mmCIF file of C-alpha atoms in Angstrom:
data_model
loop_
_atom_site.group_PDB
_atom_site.id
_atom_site.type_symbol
_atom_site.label_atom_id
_atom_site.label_comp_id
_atom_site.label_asym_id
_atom_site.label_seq_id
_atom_site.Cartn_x
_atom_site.Cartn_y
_atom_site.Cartn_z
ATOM 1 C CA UNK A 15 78.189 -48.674 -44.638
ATOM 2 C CA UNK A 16 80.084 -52.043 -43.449
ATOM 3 C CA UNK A 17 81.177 -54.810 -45.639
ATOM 4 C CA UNK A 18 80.335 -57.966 -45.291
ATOM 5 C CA UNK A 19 83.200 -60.500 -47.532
ATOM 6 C CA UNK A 20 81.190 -62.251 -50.278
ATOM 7 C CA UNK A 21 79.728 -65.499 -51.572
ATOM 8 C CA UNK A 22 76.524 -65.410 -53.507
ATOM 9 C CA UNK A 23 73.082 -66.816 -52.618
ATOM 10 C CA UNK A 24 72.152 -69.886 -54.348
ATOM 11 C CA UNK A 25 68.075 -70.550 -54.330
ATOM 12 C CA UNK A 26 66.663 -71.190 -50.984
ATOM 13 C CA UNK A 27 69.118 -73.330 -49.765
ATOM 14 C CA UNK A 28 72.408 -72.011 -50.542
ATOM 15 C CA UNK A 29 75.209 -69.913 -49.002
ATOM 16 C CA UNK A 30 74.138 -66.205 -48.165
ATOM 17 C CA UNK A 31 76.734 -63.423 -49.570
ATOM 18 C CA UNK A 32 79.547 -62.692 -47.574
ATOM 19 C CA UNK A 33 80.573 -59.401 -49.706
ATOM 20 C CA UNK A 34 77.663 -57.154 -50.048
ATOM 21 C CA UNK A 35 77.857 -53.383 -49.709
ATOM 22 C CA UNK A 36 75.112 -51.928 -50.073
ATOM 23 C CA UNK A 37 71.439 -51.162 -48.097
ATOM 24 C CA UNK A 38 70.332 -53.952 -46.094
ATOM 25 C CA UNK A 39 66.775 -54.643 -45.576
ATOM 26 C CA UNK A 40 64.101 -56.864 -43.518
ATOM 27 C CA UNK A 41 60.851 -57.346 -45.052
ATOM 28 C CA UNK A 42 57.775 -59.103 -44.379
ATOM 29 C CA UNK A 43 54.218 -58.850 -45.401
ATOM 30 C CA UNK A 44 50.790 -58.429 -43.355
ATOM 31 C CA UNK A 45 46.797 -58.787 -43.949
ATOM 32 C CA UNK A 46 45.110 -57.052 -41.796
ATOM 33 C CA UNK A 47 40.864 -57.342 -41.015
ATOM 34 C CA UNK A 48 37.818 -55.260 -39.692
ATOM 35 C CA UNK A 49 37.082 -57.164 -37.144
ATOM 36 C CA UNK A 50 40.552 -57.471 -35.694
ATOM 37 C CA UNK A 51 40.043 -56.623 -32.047
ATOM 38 C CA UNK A 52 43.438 -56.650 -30.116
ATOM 39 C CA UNK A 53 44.634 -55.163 -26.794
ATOM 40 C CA UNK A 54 42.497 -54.527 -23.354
ATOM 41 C CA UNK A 55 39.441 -51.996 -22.250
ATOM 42 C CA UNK A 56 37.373 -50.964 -19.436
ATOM 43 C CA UNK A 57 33.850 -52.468 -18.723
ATOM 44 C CA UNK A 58 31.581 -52.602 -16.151
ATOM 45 C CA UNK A 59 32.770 -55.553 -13.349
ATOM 46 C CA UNK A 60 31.141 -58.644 -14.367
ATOM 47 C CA UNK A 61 29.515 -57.905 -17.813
ATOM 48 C CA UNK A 62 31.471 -58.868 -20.813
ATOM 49 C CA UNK A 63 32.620 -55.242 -22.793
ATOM 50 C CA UNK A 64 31.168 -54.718 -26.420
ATOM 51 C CA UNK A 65 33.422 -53.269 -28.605
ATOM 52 C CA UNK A 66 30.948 -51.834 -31.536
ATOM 53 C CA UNK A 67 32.202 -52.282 -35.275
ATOM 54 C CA UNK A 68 30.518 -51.726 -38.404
ATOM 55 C CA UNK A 69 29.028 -54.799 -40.060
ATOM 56 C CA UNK A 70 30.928 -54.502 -43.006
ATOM 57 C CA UNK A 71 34.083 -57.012 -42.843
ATOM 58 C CA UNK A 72 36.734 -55.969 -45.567
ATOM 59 C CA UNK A 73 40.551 -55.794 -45.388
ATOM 60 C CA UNK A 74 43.821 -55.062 -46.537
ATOM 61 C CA UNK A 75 47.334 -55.954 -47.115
ATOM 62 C CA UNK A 76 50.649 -54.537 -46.378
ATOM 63 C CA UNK A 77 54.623 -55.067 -46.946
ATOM 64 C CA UNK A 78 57.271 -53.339 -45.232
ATOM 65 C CA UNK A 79 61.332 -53.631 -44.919
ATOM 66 C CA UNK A 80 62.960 -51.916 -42.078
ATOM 67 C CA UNK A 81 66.807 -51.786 -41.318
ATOM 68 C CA UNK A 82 68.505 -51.963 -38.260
ATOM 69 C CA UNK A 83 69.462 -48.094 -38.292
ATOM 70 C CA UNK A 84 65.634 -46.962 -38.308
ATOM 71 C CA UNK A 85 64.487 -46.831 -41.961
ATOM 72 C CA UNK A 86 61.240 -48.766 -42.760
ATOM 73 C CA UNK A 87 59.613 -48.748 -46.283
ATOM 74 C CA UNK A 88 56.298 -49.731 -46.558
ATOM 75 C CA UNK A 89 53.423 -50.276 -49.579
ATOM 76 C CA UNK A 90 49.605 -50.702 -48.490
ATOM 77 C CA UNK A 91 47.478 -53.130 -51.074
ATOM 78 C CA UNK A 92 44.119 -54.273 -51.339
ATOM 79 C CA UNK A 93 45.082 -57.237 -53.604
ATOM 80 C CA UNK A 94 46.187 -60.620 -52.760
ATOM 81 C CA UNK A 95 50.075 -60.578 -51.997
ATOM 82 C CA UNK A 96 51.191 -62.770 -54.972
ATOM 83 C CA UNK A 97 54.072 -62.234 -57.314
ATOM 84 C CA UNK A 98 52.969 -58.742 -59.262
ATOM 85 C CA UNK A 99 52.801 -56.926 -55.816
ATOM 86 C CA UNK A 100 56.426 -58.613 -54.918
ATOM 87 C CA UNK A 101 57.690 -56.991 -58.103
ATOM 88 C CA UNK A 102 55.810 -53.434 -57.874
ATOM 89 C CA UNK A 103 57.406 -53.739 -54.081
ATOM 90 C CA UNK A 104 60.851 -54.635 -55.128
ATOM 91 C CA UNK A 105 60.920 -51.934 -58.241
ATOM 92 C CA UNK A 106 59.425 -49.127 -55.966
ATOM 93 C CA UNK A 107 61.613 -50.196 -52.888
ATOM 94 C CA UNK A 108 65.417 -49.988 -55.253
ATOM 95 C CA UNK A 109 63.886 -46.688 -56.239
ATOM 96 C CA UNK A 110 64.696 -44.993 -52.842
ATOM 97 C CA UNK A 111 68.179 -46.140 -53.225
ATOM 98 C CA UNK A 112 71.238 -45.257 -55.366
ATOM 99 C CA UNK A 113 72.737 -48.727 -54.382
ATOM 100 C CA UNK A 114 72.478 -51.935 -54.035
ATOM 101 C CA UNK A 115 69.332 -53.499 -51.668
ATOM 102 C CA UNK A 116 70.294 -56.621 -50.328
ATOM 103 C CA UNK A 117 66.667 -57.790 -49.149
ATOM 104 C CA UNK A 118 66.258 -60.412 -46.459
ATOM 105 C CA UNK A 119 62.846 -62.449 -46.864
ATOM 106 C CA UNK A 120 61.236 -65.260 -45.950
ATOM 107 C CA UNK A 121 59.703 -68.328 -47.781
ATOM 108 C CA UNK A 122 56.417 -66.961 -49.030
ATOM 109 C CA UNK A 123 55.194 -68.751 -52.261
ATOM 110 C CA UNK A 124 55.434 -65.360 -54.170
ATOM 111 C CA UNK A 125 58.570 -64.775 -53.197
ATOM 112 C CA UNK A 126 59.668 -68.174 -55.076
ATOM 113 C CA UNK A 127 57.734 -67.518 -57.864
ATOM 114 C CA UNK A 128 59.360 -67.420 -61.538
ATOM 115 C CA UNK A 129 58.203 -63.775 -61.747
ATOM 116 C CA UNK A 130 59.974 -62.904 -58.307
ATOM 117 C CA UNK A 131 63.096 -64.904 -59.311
ATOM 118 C CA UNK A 132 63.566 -62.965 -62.730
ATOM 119 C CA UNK A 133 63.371 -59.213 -61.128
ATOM 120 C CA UNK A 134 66.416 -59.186 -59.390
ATOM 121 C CA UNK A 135 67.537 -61.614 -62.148
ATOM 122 C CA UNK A 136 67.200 -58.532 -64.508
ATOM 123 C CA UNK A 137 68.712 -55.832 -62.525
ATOM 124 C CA UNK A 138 71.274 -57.329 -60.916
ATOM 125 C CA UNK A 139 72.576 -54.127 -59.412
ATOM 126 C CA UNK A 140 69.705 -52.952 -57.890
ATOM 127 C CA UNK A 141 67.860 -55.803 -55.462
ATOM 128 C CA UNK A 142 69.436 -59.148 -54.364
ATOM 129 C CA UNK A 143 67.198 -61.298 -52.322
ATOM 130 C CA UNK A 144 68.255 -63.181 -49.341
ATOM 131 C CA UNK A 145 66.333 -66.211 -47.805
ATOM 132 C CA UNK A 146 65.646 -66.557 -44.109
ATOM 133 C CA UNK A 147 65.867 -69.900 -42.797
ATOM 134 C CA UNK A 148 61.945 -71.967 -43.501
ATOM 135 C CA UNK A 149 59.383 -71.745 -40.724
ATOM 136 C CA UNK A 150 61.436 -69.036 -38.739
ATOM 137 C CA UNK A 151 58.932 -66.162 -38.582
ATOM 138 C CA UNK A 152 60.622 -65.313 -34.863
ATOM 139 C CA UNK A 153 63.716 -64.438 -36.921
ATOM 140 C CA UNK A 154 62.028 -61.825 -38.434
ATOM 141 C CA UNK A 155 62.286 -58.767 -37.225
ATOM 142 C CA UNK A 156 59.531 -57.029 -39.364
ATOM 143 C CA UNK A 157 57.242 -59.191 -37.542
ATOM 144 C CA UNK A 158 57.398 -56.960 -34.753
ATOM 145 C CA UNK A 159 56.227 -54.143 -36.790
ATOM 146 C CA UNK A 160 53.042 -56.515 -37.754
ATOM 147 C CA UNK A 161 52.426 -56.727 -34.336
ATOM 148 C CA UNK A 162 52.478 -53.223 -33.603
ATOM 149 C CA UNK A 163 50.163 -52.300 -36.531
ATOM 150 C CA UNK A 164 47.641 -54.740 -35.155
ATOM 151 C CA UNK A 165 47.768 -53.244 -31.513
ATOM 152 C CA UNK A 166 48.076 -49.510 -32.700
ATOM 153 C CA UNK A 167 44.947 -50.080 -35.304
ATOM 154 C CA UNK A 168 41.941 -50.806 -33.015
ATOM 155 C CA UNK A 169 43.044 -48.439 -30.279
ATOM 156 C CA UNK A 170 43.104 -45.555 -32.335
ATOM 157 C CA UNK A 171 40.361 -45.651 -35.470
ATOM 158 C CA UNK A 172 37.263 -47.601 -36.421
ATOM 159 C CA UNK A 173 37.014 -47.667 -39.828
ATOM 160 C CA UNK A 174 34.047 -48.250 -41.640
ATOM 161 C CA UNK A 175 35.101 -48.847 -44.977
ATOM 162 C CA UNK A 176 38.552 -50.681 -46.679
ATOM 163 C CA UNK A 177 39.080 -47.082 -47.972
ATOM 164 C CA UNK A 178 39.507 -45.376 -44.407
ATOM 165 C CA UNK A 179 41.462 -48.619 -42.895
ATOM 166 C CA UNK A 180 43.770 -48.555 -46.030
ATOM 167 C CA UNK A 181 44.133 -44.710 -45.016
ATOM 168 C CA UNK A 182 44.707 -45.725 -41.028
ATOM 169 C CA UNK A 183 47.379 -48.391 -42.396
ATOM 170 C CA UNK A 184 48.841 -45.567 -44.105
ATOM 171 C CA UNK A 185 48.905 -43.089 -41.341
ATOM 172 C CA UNK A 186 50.986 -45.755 -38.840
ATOM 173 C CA UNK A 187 52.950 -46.639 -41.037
ATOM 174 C CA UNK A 188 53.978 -43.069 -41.761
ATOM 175 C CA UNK A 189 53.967 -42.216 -37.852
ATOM 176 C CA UNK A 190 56.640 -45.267 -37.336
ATOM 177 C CA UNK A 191 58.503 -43.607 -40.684
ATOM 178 C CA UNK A 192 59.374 -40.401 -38.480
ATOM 179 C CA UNK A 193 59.973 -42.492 -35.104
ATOM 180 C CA UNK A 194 63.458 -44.404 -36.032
ATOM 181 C CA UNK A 195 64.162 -45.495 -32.602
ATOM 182 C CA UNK A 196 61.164 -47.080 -32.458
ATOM 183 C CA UNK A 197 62.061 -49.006 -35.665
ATOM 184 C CA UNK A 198 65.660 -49.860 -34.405
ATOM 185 C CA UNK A 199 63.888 -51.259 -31.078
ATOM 186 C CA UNK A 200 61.942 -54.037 -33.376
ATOM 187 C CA UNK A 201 65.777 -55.237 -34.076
ATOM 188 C CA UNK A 202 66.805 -57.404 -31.469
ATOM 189 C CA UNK A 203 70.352 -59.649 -30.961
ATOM 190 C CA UNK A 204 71.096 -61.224 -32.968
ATOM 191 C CA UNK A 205 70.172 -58.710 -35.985
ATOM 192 C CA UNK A 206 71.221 -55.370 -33.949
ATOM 193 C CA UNK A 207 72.366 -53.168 -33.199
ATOM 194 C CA UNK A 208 76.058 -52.713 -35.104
ATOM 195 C CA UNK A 209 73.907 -51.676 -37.947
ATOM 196 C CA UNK A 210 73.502 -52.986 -41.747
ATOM 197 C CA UNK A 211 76.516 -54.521 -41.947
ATOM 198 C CA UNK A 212 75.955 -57.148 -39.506
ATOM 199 C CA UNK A 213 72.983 -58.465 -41.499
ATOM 200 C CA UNK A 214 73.620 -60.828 -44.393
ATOM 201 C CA UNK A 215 76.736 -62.152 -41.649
ATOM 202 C CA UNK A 216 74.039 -63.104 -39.322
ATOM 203 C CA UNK A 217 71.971 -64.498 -41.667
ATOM 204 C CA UNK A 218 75.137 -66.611 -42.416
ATOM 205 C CA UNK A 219 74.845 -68.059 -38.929
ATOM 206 C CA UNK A 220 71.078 -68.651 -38.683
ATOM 207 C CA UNK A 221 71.809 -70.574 -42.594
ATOM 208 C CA UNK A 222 75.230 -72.599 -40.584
ATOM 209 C CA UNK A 223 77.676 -71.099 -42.841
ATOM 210 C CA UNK A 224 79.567 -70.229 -39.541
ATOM 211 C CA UNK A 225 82.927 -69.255 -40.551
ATOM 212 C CA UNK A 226 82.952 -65.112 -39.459
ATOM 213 C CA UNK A 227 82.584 -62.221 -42.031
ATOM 214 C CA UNK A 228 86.216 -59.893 -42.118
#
């Protein structure tokens, strides 16, 4: 694990660490429909295809965090993605490590919430959270794993119920779990691919704290 030399996040707008050892993570969070229909199919020349669905509509939610070596973590909700699922995330995600997360994040209203702010408040050694720059979704590499889920879903399943497309979400994310190279290939320059311990020094850049990480 690299080192990155260290300053400490203020808020949303301050200086990212420049010391943090530790695991370095990208999260991001996803709703995804019935009715999503993405990606191409074969029809008859001049008729318009019919893709059949039930006429249920009903969804779910996701959150993931990948790193740039392959490891994704993920947590599949039917709730609304507010402040209680942040923390159930957070407390579940330290739990796979015996260090430090240092979690990159974007500017989601939970994420600023007072209940948000006070987890990592109150276990300081166990999750530190790390803005990305506001209205930058193209920075964020787990966005590429949304996208994925969105194409993979309707090509493979047609669920009828929120129970069986909470069980599909499941399943991908689970099949992308054992595929690490696929997870790595989501990382792109500027975040990969020297591994965790270029992370919180790029987010330096994107922030303009420019002065290089020893």
């Amino acid at each position: 694990m690299g080192e990155v030399a260290g300053r400490q996040t203020r808020g949303t707008g301050g200086p990212v660490a420049r010391a943090a050892v530790g695991e370095h993570q990208l999260r991001d969070q996803v709703g995804i429909p019935s009715d999503q229909v993405t990606g191409r199919t074969l029809g008859a020349k001049g008729c318009t295809h019919i893709v059949r669905r039930t006429g249920n509509r009903f969804s779910v939610n996701a959150t993931s965090a990948i790193s740039t070596k392959g490891r994704m973590h993920f947590m599949v909700f039917t709730e609304t993605s507010d402040a209680d699922v942040m923390c159930r995330f957070l407390d579940r995600l330290a739990g796979h490590f015996d260090r430090k997360v240092h979690l990159v994040v974007d500017g989601h209203s939970a994420h600023h919430s007072r209940k948000v702010r006070a987890w990592p408040a109150d276990h300081p050694d166990r999750i530190e959270l790390h803005f990305l720059p506001s209205y930058s979704p193209e920075l964020n590499p787990d966005e590429l794993l949304n996208a994925d889920l969105k194409r993979s879903l309707p090509l493979h399943s047609r669920p009828r119920d929120q129970a069986q497309l909470a069980a599909e979400t499941r399943r991908f994310f689970h099949r992308r779990q054992r595929q690490p190279h696929i997870i790595r290939g989501y990382v792109p320059l500027p975040w990969g691919p020297v591994g965790d311990h270029s992370v919180l020094a790029t987010l330096n850049s994107m922030r303009g704290d420019t002065r290089p990480a020893p």
